[in-house]
Amino acid sequence: FAPLGFVAFGGPMAHIGLLQTVFVEEKKWMTDETFMELQALGHSLPGPTSTQMVVAVAASRGGLLGALVAFCLWSLPAFIVLVSAAAGANVLKAEMSEIWWLQGLPPAAVALIFSAAYKMGNKSCNDNITRFLGLMSSCIIVLLSSSDVPLHVFDFMYPGLLVAGGLTTLVWYTYFPKDAPAKKTSGLDVHLSAAFGGFLVLVWAGLFAFFSYSRFVLGSDDKFLTLTETFYRIGSVIFGGGQVVLPMLLTQVVGPGWVTEEQFYSGMALTQACPGPLFNFSAYLGAVRAGIPGALSACFGLFFPGCILILAVSPFWLKIRDQPFIKPMMAGVNAAAVGFVFAAVVMLYGQTVKKGADAIVVIVVAASAGSFNFPAPFAIGLGGAVGAVLALCQVGLSAIELQGDQPGVRFDTPTLKPPVPPTDGGSSGWVEGQLAAG
């Protein structure tokens, strides 16, 4: 887990692509089916999906202590950068476009997403109904993301598409049983009993009640309690993670005057330039409000609900996944989840690959990871090095634009118009003259 916190650029779906490459392709800790089940479970719970997957996989390998260590390794690099920025390290507040040595990292992450999407699609979308569901979920995500849809819609969109996919395949395989998938894999075992899972649910609910009661009923205005309660409440109700959490954070921390709008947007830009989950933004906001203790309070509040819930639900899921109706449902759930990853490829490519140098990084990383089987951290490091060299040498910095019907780097070419023949009946002589002039 140690390298992941340094190379996990690109947002939640890029993280999922990276985790699939490491956990499934390289380490072989689980099958694609088990990985997709875990992803779907994370999407169905509040909190940051990629972090929940890291915690669950680590718990399956090393118990609760392993989960804690993996979470720290996953989040610590960005935590240090963001707390330093909040403390006044202005050198870290530059826009990402101005930092030459970071130029290759976002397109490198996109290349890994594409590689993961291709592999997961081949394995999870292996008949017409699952291919259709993957296609539809991908199109819906892209369509809504490019429309003026309120962000709270995304709280329900991801779980809704997963449920719709599961119900569709349940009905389909009931009427066409010969197409039904055979049972192939076991679920991810986090080595916790159902009783302990129930205890964790009570811990989550009890903390929610304690923080809310202390702040709103007892009227406590303690700086650290208000920080923890605000971020804990957001972490307990936000689905989709990533960009979806930003509007809620804006209203909850800028409104009371804890940070200014300028501080908020500067920290948001820096968080997106850092590796690791976007929920690390809480470290910056907490540090601006109350230093390092504030950063720890805010991080605990935002991360803890999602992480404890994935561990609490996993033992129950392990028990019910062997029911006869679960396997047909999971085929549709996994297909819809694959569609999410393909949608991320489309959206992040347009946002990230804007120059010729970016496209070169995508090609290099895709080839190194897909054809030469480089480990994911090395592939991203190679992409970062290629992007840094190209940026430092000022090579491939022209924008990729669409000119007419030909994609490519923009060229200023004259527009050629065919000569118009005369309309006075002298076209024969006119054609002879054009041929002679040609």
GROMACS .gro file of C-alpha atoms in nm:
model
  438
    1PHE     CA    1   0.000   0.000   0.000
    2ALA     CA    2   0.294   0.235   0.051
    3PRO     CA    3   0.334   0.350  -0.313
    4LEU     CA    4  -0.038   0.407  -0.371
    5GLY     CA    5  -0.060   0.729  -0.170
    6PHE     CA    6   0.205   0.884  -0.396
    7VAL     CA    7   0.069   0.779  -0.737
    8ALA     CA    8  -0.312   0.783  -0.696
    9PHE     CA    9  -0.385   1.086  -0.915
   10GLY     CA   10  -0.700   1.155  -1.115
   11GLY     CA   11  -0.995   1.119  -0.878
   12PRO     CA   12  -1.213   0.828  -0.759
   13MET     CA   13  -1.251   0.639  -1.088
   14ALA     CA   14  -0.880   0.673  -1.162
   15HIS     CA   15  -0.814   0.532  -0.817
   16ILE     CA   16  -1.041   0.236  -0.890
   17GLY     CA   17  -0.850   0.170  -1.211
   18LEU     CA   18  -0.523   0.180  -1.018
   19LEU     CA   19  -0.657  -0.050  -0.745
   20GLN     CA   20  -0.784  -0.299  -1.002
   21THR     CA   21  -0.442  -0.309  -1.164
   22VAL     CA   22  -0.264  -0.361  -0.832
   23PHE     CA   23  -0.504  -0.589  -0.642
   24VAL     CA   24  -0.634  -0.801  -0.931
   25GLU     CA   25  -0.372  -0.798  -1.206
   26GLU     CA   26  -0.049  -0.772  -1.008
   27LYS     CA   27  -0.106  -0.904  -0.657
   28LYS     CA   28  -0.388  -1.143  -0.757
   29TRP     CA   29  -0.550  -1.094  -0.418
   30MET     CA   30  -0.898  -1.127  -0.569
   31THR     CA   31  -1.081  -1.191  -0.893
   32ASP     CA   32  -1.240  -0.925  -1.112
   33GLU     CA   33  -1.584  -1.037  -0.998
   34THR     CA   34  -1.495  -0.990  -0.632
   35PHE     CA   35  -1.337  -0.653  -0.707
   36MET     CA   36  -1.650  -0.535  -0.888
   37GLU     CA   37  -1.868  -0.654  -0.599
   38LEU     CA   38  -1.657  -0.448  -0.360
   39GLN     CA   39  -1.680  -0.145  -0.587
   40ALA     CA   40  -2.058  -0.179  -0.607
   41LEU     CA   41  -2.080  -0.213  -0.229
   42GLY     CA   42  -1.877   0.107  -0.188
   43HIS     CA   43  -2.099   0.294  -0.433
   44SER     CA   44  -2.405   0.186  -0.233
   45LEU     CA   45  -2.273   0.334   0.093
   46PRO     CA   46  -2.193   0.692   0.192
   47GLY     CA   47  -1.829   0.791   0.183
   48PRO     CA   48  -1.531   0.784  -0.056
   49THR     CA   49  -1.555   0.463  -0.260
   50SER     CA   50  -1.186   0.424  -0.343
   51THR     CA   51  -1.083   0.473   0.022
   52GLN     CA   52  -1.348   0.226   0.134
   53MET     CA   53  -1.205  -0.030  -0.110
   54VAL     CA   54  -0.851   0.029   0.021
   55VAL     CA   55  -0.967  -0.018   0.381
   56ALA     CA   56  -1.171  -0.333   0.303
   57VAL     CA   57  -0.893  -0.499   0.104
   58ALA     CA   58  -0.638  -0.416   0.373
   59ALA     CA   59  -0.871  -0.559   0.641
   60SER     CA   60  -0.899  -0.881   0.440
   61ARG     CA   61  -0.519  -0.910   0.443
   62GLY     CA   62  -0.426  -0.775   0.787
   63GLY     CA   63  -0.736  -0.720   0.998
   64LEU     CA   64  -0.837  -0.389   1.153
   65LEU     CA   65  -0.477  -0.288   1.220
   66GLY     CA   66  -0.392  -0.353   0.856
   67ALA     CA   67  -0.690  -0.139   0.750
   68LEU     CA   68  -0.569   0.148   0.970
   69VAL     CA   69  -0.212   0.126   0.835
   70ALA     CA   70  -0.334   0.113   0.473
   71PHE     CA   71  -0.558   0.416   0.528
   72CYS     CA   72  -0.266   0.616   0.668
   73LEU     CA   73  -0.038   0.520   0.379
   74TRP     CA   74  -0.315   0.604   0.131
   75SER     CA   75  -0.390   0.949   0.275
   76LEU     CA   76  -0.072   1.069   0.444
   77PRO     CA   77   0.122   1.219   0.146
   78ALA     CA   78  -0.160   1.454   0.048
   79PHE     CA   79  -0.241   1.524   0.415
   80ILE     CA   80   0.112   1.656   0.470
   81VAL     CA   81   0.102   1.874   0.158
   82LEU     CA   82  -0.240   2.019   0.235
   83VAL     CA   83  -0.171   2.092   0.602
   84SER     CA   84   0.156   2.260   0.499
   85ALA     CA   85  -0.031   2.471   0.245
   86ALA     CA   86  -0.288   2.572   0.505
   87ALA     CA   87  -0.006   2.671   0.740
   88GLY     CA   88   0.127   2.916   0.484
   89ALA     CA   89   0.366   2.725   0.259
   90ASN     CA   90   0.282   2.944  -0.041
   91VAL     CA   91   0.514   2.757  -0.270
   92LEU     CA   92   0.266   2.469  -0.260
   93LYS     CA   93  -0.028   2.686  -0.369
   94ALA     CA   94   0.069   2.710  -0.734
   95GLU     CA   95  -0.180   2.596  -0.994
   96MET     CA   96  -0.107   2.249  -1.124
   97SER     CA   97  -0.065   2.386  -1.478
   98GLU     CA   98   0.236   2.584  -1.351
   99ILE     CA   99   0.419   2.286  -1.195
  100TRP     CA  100   0.615   2.127  -1.479
  101TRP     CA  101   0.704   1.808  -1.293
  102LEU     CA  102   0.335   1.723  -1.237
  103GLN     CA  103   0.226   1.757  -1.599
  104GLY     CA  104   0.239   1.389  -1.687
  105LEU     CA  105   0.054   1.250  -1.385
  106PRO     CA  106  -0.313   1.322  -1.472
  107PRO     CA  107  -0.292   1.177  -1.826
  108ALA     CA  108  -0.102   0.878  -1.685
  109ALA     CA  109  -0.394   0.814  -1.451
  110VAL     CA  110  -0.637   0.831  -1.745
  111ALA     CA  111  -0.437   0.565  -1.930
  112LEU     CA  112  -0.467   0.330  -1.632
  113ILE     CA  113  -0.843   0.390  -1.613
  114PHE     CA  114  -0.878   0.291  -1.978
  115SER     CA  115  -0.670  -0.023  -1.924
  116ALA     CA  116  -0.878  -0.121  -1.620
  117ALA     CA  117  -1.208  -0.045  -1.796
  118TYR     CA  118  -1.111  -0.261  -2.094
  119LYS     CA  119  -1.013  -0.557  -1.876
  120MET     CA  120  -1.316  -0.530  -1.645
  121GLY     CA  121  -1.550  -0.486  -1.941
  122ASN     CA  122  -1.426  -0.803  -2.109
  123LYS     CA  123  -1.480  -1.007  -1.794
  124SER     CA  124  -1.798  -0.857  -1.650
  125CYS     CA  125  -1.989  -0.766  -1.968
  126ASN     CA  126  -1.979  -1.102  -2.140
  127ASP     CA  127  -2.329  -1.129  -2.287
  128ASN     CA  128  -2.575  -0.898  -2.459
  129ILE     CA  129  -2.773  -0.794  -2.152
  130THR     CA  130  -2.466  -0.703  -1.945
  131ARG     CA  131  -2.309  -0.519  -2.240
  132PHE     CA  132  -2.633  -0.324  -2.279
  133LEU     CA  133  -2.642  -0.234  -1.910
  134GLY     CA  134  -2.279  -0.123  -1.914
  135LEU     CA  135  -2.345   0.091  -2.220
  136MET     CA  136  -2.657   0.250  -2.071
  137SER     CA  137  -2.502   0.329  -1.732
  138SER     CA  138  -2.200   0.484  -1.904
  139CYS     CA  139  -2.418   0.698  -2.132
  140ILE     CA  140  -2.640   0.814  -1.845
  141ILE     CA  141  -2.342   0.917  -1.633
  142VAL     CA  142  -2.182   1.111  -1.919
  143LEU     CA  143  -2.512   1.273  -2.020
  144LEU     CA  144  -2.601   1.390  -1.670
  145SER     CA  145  -2.247   1.502  -1.595
  146SER     CA  146  -2.251   1.725  -1.904
  147SER     CA  147  -2.593   1.873  -1.824
  148ASP     CA  148  -2.708   2.135  -1.574
  149VAL     CA  149  -2.818   1.873  -1.324
  150PRO     CA  150  -2.807   1.961  -0.951
  151LEU     CA  151  -2.520   1.781  -0.783
  152HIS     CA  152  -2.744   1.625  -0.519
  153VAL     CA  153  -2.891   1.412  -0.799
  154PHE     CA  154  -2.560   1.222  -0.804
  155ASP     CA  155  -2.627   1.114  -0.444
  156PHE     CA  156  -2.896   0.883  -0.580
  157MET     CA  157  -2.777   0.825  -0.936
  158TYR     CA  158  -2.495   0.579  -0.863
  159PRO     CA  159  -2.689   0.355  -0.621
  160GLY     CA  160  -2.997   0.384  -0.844
  161LEU     CA  161  -2.814   0.262  -1.154
  162LEU     CA  162  -2.662  -0.026  -0.959
  163VAL     CA  163  -3.003  -0.134  -0.829
  164ALA     CA  164  -3.159  -0.098  -1.175
  165GLY     CA  165  -2.884  -0.310  -1.328
  166GLY     CA  166  -2.927  -0.581  -1.066
  167LEU     CA  167  -3.305  -0.599  -1.103
  168THR     CA  168  -3.274  -0.609  -1.483
  169THR     CA  169  -3.046  -0.913  -1.487
  170LEU     CA  170  -3.250  -1.083  -1.213
  171VAL     CA  171  -3.560  -1.064  -1.434
  172TRP     CA  172  -3.369  -1.141  -1.755
  173TYR     CA  173  -3.200  -1.456  -1.623
  174THR     CA  174  -3.529  -1.573  -1.472
  175TYR     CA  175  -3.681  -1.586  -1.821
  176PHE     CA  176  -3.359  -1.687  -1.998
  177PRO     CA  177  -3.188  -1.917  -1.746
  178LYS     CA  178  -2.943  -2.055  -2.002
  179ASP     CA  179  -2.776  -1.713  -2.005
  180ALA     CA  180  -2.741  -1.699  -1.626
  181PRO     CA  181  -2.383  -1.676  -1.494
  182ALA     CA  182  -2.241  -1.970  -1.304
  183LYS     CA  183  -2.121  -1.918  -0.949
  184LYS     CA  184  -1.744  -1.870  -0.974
  185THR     CA  185  -1.599  -1.669  -0.689
  186SER     CA  186  -1.619  -1.607  -0.319
  187GLY     CA  187  -1.669  -1.265  -0.166
  188LEU     CA  188  -1.411  -1.053   0.013
  189ASP     CA  189  -1.373  -1.166   0.373
  190VAL     CA  190  -1.268  -0.885   0.608
  191HIS     CA  191  -1.245  -1.137   0.896
  192LEU     CA  192  -1.513  -0.975   1.108
  193SER     CA  193  -1.820  -1.147   1.251
  194ALA     CA  194  -2.173  -1.029   1.181
  195ALA     CA  195  -2.209  -0.943   1.550
  196PHE     CA  196  -1.903  -0.720   1.535
  197GLY     CA  197  -2.036  -0.566   1.214
  198GLY     CA  198  -2.355  -0.480   1.399
  199PHE     CA  199  -2.146  -0.329   1.678
  200LEU     CA  200  -1.967  -0.107   1.424
  201VAL     CA  201  -2.301   0.016   1.293
  202LEU     CA  202  -2.396   0.110   1.649
  203VAL     CA  203  -2.064   0.292   1.692
  204TRP     CA  204  -2.129   0.494   1.375
  205ALA     CA  205  -2.486   0.579   1.478
  206GLY     CA  206  -2.384   0.653   1.838
  207LEU     CA  207  -2.114   0.899   1.735
  208PHE     CA  208  -2.356   1.066   1.494
  209ALA     CA  209  -2.607   1.110   1.777
  210PHE     CA  210  -2.342   1.228   2.026
  211PHE     CA  211  -2.194   1.495   1.798
  212SER     CA  212  -2.537   1.619   1.690
  213TYR     CA  213  -2.673   1.629   2.045
  214SER     CA  214  -2.365   1.806   2.182
  215ARG     CA  215  -2.373   2.075   1.917
  216PHE     CA  216  -2.741   2.138   1.851
  217VAL     CA  217  -2.909   2.046   2.181
  218LEU     CA  218  -2.643   2.138   2.436
  219GLY     CA  219  -2.535   2.431   2.222
  220SER     CA  220  -2.163   2.362   2.242
  221ASP     CA  221  -1.955   2.603   2.036
  222ASP     CA  222  -1.623   2.423   2.090
  223LYS     CA  223  -1.412   2.470   1.779
  224PHE     CA  224  -1.310   2.106   1.746
  225LEU     CA  225  -1.656   1.968   1.824
  226THR     CA  226  -1.821   2.186   1.560
  227LEU     CA  227  -1.557   2.085   1.305
  228THR     CA  228  -1.595   1.714   1.381
  229GLU     CA  229  -1.976   1.727   1.384
  230THR     CA  230  -1.994   1.913   1.052
  231PHE     CA  231  -1.760   1.679   0.868
  232TYR     CA  232  -1.902   1.366   1.034
  233ARG     CA  233  -2.253   1.463   0.925
  234ILE     CA  234  -2.136   1.525   0.567
  235GLY     CA  235  -1.941   1.198   0.560
  236SER     CA  236  -2.249   1.007   0.680
  237VAL     CA  237  -2.491   1.131   0.414
  238ILE     CA  238  -2.284   1.194   0.100
  239PHE     CA  239  -2.299   0.932  -0.175
  240GLY     CA  240  -2.069   0.937  -0.476
  241GLY     CA  241  -1.779   1.105  -0.294
  242GLY     CA  242  -1.531   1.308  -0.495
  243GLN     CA  243  -1.675   1.614  -0.663
  244VAL     CA  244  -2.017   1.558  -0.508
  245VAL     CA  245  -1.893   1.656  -0.162
  246LEU     CA  246  -1.755   1.996  -0.269
  247PRO     CA  247  -2.082   2.199  -0.282
  248MET     CA  248  -2.183   2.075   0.063
  249LEU     CA  249  -1.841   2.161   0.203
  250LEU     CA  250  -1.863   2.507   0.046
  251THR     CA  251  -2.188   2.591   0.223
  252GLN     CA  252  -2.085   2.437   0.555
  253VAL     CA  253  -1.739   2.595   0.596
  254VAL     CA  254  -1.753   2.919   0.396
  255GLY     CA  255  -2.100   3.014   0.519
  256PRO     CA  256  -2.000   3.029   0.890
  257GLY     CA  257  -1.681   3.214   0.797
  258TRP     CA  258  -1.439   2.935   0.891
  259VAL     CA  259  -1.251   2.987   0.563
  260THR     CA  260  -1.280   3.249   0.290
  261GLU     CA  261  -1.392   3.165  -0.063
  262GLU     CA  262  -1.041   3.236  -0.188
  263GLN     CA  263  -0.894   2.993   0.065
  264PHE     CA  264  -1.157   2.734  -0.023
  265TYR     CA  265  -1.092   2.741  -0.398
  266SER     CA  266  -0.714   2.754  -0.355
  267GLY     CA  267  -0.727   2.448  -0.132
  268MET     CA  268  -0.964   2.270  -0.371
  269ALA     CA  269  -0.727   2.324  -0.665
  270LEU     CA  270  -0.431   2.202  -0.462
  271THR     CA  271  -0.623   1.893  -0.344
  272GLN     CA  272  -0.703   1.800  -0.704
  273ALA     CA  273  -0.332   1.833  -0.787
  274CYS     CA  274  -0.237   1.593  -0.507
  275PRO     CA  275  -0.255   1.213  -0.506
  276GLY     CA  276  -0.504   1.033  -0.289
  277PRO     CA  277  -0.877   1.083  -0.223
  278LEU     CA  278  -1.045   1.420  -0.272
  279PHE     CA  279  -1.177   1.384   0.083
  280ASN     CA  280  -0.826   1.489   0.188
  281PHE     CA  281  -0.957   1.839   0.123
  282SER     CA  282  -1.091   1.814   0.478
  283ALA     CA  283  -0.732   1.828   0.609
  284TYR     CA  284  -0.677   2.165   0.442
  285LEU     CA  285  -1.007   2.310   0.563
  286GLY     CA  286  -0.957   2.184   0.917
  287ALA     CA  287  -0.601   2.318   0.928
  288VAL     CA  288  -0.711   2.663   0.810
  289ARG     CA  289  -0.970   2.663   1.086
  290ALA     CA  290  -0.769   2.517   1.376
  291GLY     CA  291  -0.422   2.402   1.273
  292ILE     CA  292  -0.309   2.040   1.282
  293PRO     CA  293  -0.566   1.936   1.551
  294GLY     CA  294  -0.836   2.085   1.329
  295ALA     CA  295  -0.703   1.891   1.029
  296LEU     CA  296  -0.718   1.567   1.228
  297SER     CA  297  -1.071   1.644   1.351
  298ALA     CA  298  -1.199   1.722   1.002
  299CYS     CA  299  -1.031   1.415   0.846
  300PHE     CA  300  -1.174   1.188   1.114
  301GLY     CA  301  -1.520   1.334   1.064
  302LEU     CA  302  -1.526   1.299   0.685
  303PHE     CA  303  -1.349   0.964   0.643
  304PHE     CA  304  -1.464   0.762   0.947
  305PRO     CA  305  -1.832   0.705   0.858
  306GLY     CA  306  -1.766   0.555   0.514
  307CYS     CA  307  -1.471   0.344   0.632
  308ILE     CA  308  -1.651   0.198   0.933
  309LEU     CA  309  -1.967   0.128   0.733
  310ILE     CA  310  -1.784  -0.071   0.462
  311LEU     CA  311  -1.630  -0.289   0.735
  312ALA     CA  312  -1.965  -0.320   0.917
  313VAL     CA  313  -2.163  -0.423   0.609
  314SER     CA  314  -1.907  -0.664   0.462
  315PRO     CA  315  -1.978  -0.957   0.703
  316PHE     CA  316  -2.351  -0.934   0.627
  317TRP     CA  317  -2.283  -0.918   0.254
  318LEU     CA  318  -2.062  -1.227   0.280
  319LYS     CA  319  -2.358  -1.417   0.427
  320ILE     CA  320  -2.626  -1.314   0.177
  321ARG     CA  321  -2.419  -1.319  -0.143
  322ASP     CA  322  -2.462  -1.699  -0.171
  323GLN     CA  323  -2.839  -1.673  -0.195
  324PRO     CA  324  -2.968  -1.801  -0.535
  325PHE     CA  325  -3.097  -1.461  -0.647
  326ILE     CA  326  -2.776  -1.272  -0.564
  327LYS     CA  327  -2.553  -1.402  -0.843
  328PRO     CA  328  -2.792  -1.301  -1.126
  329MET     CA  329  -2.836  -0.961  -0.962
  330MET     CA  330  -2.462  -0.908  -0.922
  331ALA     CA  331  -2.412  -0.962  -1.295
  332GLY     CA  332  -2.618  -0.649  -1.362
  333VAL     CA  333  -2.469  -0.456  -1.071
  334ASN     CA  334  -2.116  -0.528  -1.194
  335ALA     CA  335  -2.208  -0.435  -1.551
  336ALA     CA  336  -2.343  -0.099  -1.436
  337ALA     CA  337  -2.027  -0.043  -1.231
  338VAL     CA  338  -1.814  -0.113  -1.540
  339GLY     CA  339  -2.016   0.155  -1.717
  340PHE     CA  340  -1.911   0.401  -1.447
  341VAL     CA  341  -1.546   0.333  -1.524
  342PHE     CA  342  -1.594   0.377  -1.900
  343ALA     CA  343  -1.778   0.703  -1.833
  344ALA     CA  344  -1.480   0.817  -1.627
  345VAL     CA  345  -1.250   0.745  -1.924
  346VAL     CA  346  -1.460   0.968  -2.151
  347MET     CA  347  -1.499   1.254  -1.903
  348LEU     CA  348  -1.145   1.257  -1.765
  349TYR     CA  349  -0.985   1.226  -2.108
  350GLY     CA  350  -1.157   1.545  -2.222
  351GLN     CA  351  -1.058   1.727  -1.904
  352THR     CA  352  -0.700   1.600  -1.889
  353VAL     CA  353  -0.564   1.537  -2.239
  354LYS     CA  354  -0.546   1.886  -2.389
  355LYS     CA  355  -0.198   1.893  -2.542
  356GLY     CA  356   0.007   1.671  -2.766
  357ALA     CA  357   0.235   1.595  -2.472
  358ASP     CA  358  -0.064   1.471  -2.270
  359ALA     CA  359  -0.162   1.233  -2.549
  360ILE     CA  360   0.195   1.099  -2.567
  361VAL     CA  361   0.187   1.025  -2.193
  362VAL     CA  362  -0.142   0.835  -2.234
  363ILE     CA  363   0.008   0.623  -2.514
  364VAL     CA  364   0.328   0.550  -2.321
  365VAL     CA  365   0.151   0.454  -1.998
  366ALA     CA  366  -0.116   0.246  -2.173
  367ALA     CA  367   0.154   0.054  -2.361
  368SER     CA  368   0.377   0.007  -2.056
  369ALA     CA  369   0.092  -0.116  -1.834
  370GLY     CA  370  -0.108  -0.307  -2.096
  371SER     CA  371   0.160  -0.455  -2.325
  372PHE     CA  372   0.479  -0.458  -2.118
  373ASN     CA  373   0.301  -0.539  -1.788
  374PHE     CA  374   0.473  -0.267  -1.586
  375PRO     CA  375   0.342  -0.245  -1.227
  376ALA     CA  376   0.096   0.041  -1.191
  377PRO     CA  377   0.318   0.267  -0.974
  378PHE     CA  378   0.607   0.229  -1.221
  379ALA     CA  379   0.379   0.297  -1.517
  380ILE     CA  380   0.249   0.617  -1.355
  381GLY     CA  381   0.604   0.716  -1.260
  382LEU     CA  382   0.713   0.665  -1.621
  383GLY     CA  383   0.423   0.877  -1.743
  384GLY     CA  384   0.511   1.147  -1.494
  385ALA     CA  385   0.873   1.145  -1.610
  386VAL     CA  386   0.776   1.165  -1.978
  387GLY     CA  387   0.535   1.451  -1.909
  388ALA     CA  388   0.793   1.637  -1.701
  389VAL     CA  389   1.060   1.607  -1.972
  390LEU     CA  390   0.823   1.725  -2.244
  391ALA     CA  391   0.707   2.018  -2.028
  392LEU     CA  392   1.063   2.113  -1.934
  393CYS     CA  393   1.174   2.099  -2.299
  394GLN     CA  394   0.861   2.287  -2.414
  395VAL     CA  395   0.769   2.005  -2.654
  396GLY     CA  396   0.414   1.905  -2.747
  397LEU     CA  397   0.249   2.200  -2.576
  398SER     CA  398   0.016   2.291  -2.864
  399ALA     CA  399  -0.349   2.234  -2.787
  400ILE     CA  400  -0.524   1.942  -2.953
  401GLU     CA  401  -0.822   2.084  -3.138
  402LEU     CA  402  -1.077   1.967  -3.389
  403GLN     CA  403  -1.030   2.140  -3.723
  404GLY     CA  404  -1.298   2.058  -3.975
  405ASP     CA  405  -1.324   1.681  -4.004
  406GLN     CA  406  -0.963   1.613  -3.902
  407PRO     CA  407  -0.859   1.584  -3.535
  408GLY     CA  408  -0.511   1.700  -3.452
  409VAL     CA  409  -0.293   1.996  -3.372
  410ARG     CA  410  -0.428   2.318  -3.506
  411PHE     CA  411  -0.288   2.444  -3.836
  412ASP     CA  412  -0.372   2.773  -4.002
  413THR     CA  413  -0.450   2.654  -4.354
  414PRO     CA  414  -0.623   2.872  -4.615
  415THR     CA  415  -0.974   2.787  -4.719
  416LEU     CA  416  -0.983   2.683  -5.084
  417LYS     CA  417  -1.299   2.751  -5.286
  418PRO     CA  418  -1.363   2.595  -5.627
  419PRO     CA  419  -1.396   2.842  -5.914
  420VAL     CA  420  -1.752   2.907  -6.025
  421PRO     CA  421  -1.825   2.862  -6.397
  422PRO     CA  422  -1.993   3.146  -6.583
  423THR     CA  423  -2.365   3.140  -6.639
  424ASP     CA  424  -2.366   3.320  -6.977
  425GLY     CA  425  -2.334   3.003  -7.188
  426GLY     CA  426  -1.956   3.022  -7.233
  427SER     CA  427  -1.875   2.730  -7.013
  428SER     CA  428  -1.685   2.535  -7.282
  429GLY     CA  429  -1.418   2.801  -7.321
  430TRP     CA  430  -1.410   2.852  -6.947
  431VAL     CA  431  -1.331   2.482  -6.884
  432GLU     CA  432  -1.049   2.486  -7.142
  433GLY     CA  433  -0.905   2.797  -6.977
  434GLN     CA  434  -0.916   2.639  -6.631
  435LEU     CA  435  -0.743   2.325  -6.757
  436ALA     CA  436  -0.470   2.533  -6.924
  437ALA     CA  437  -0.423   2.738  -6.608
  438GLY     CA  438  -0.420   2.427  -6.391
   0.00000   0.00000   0.00000
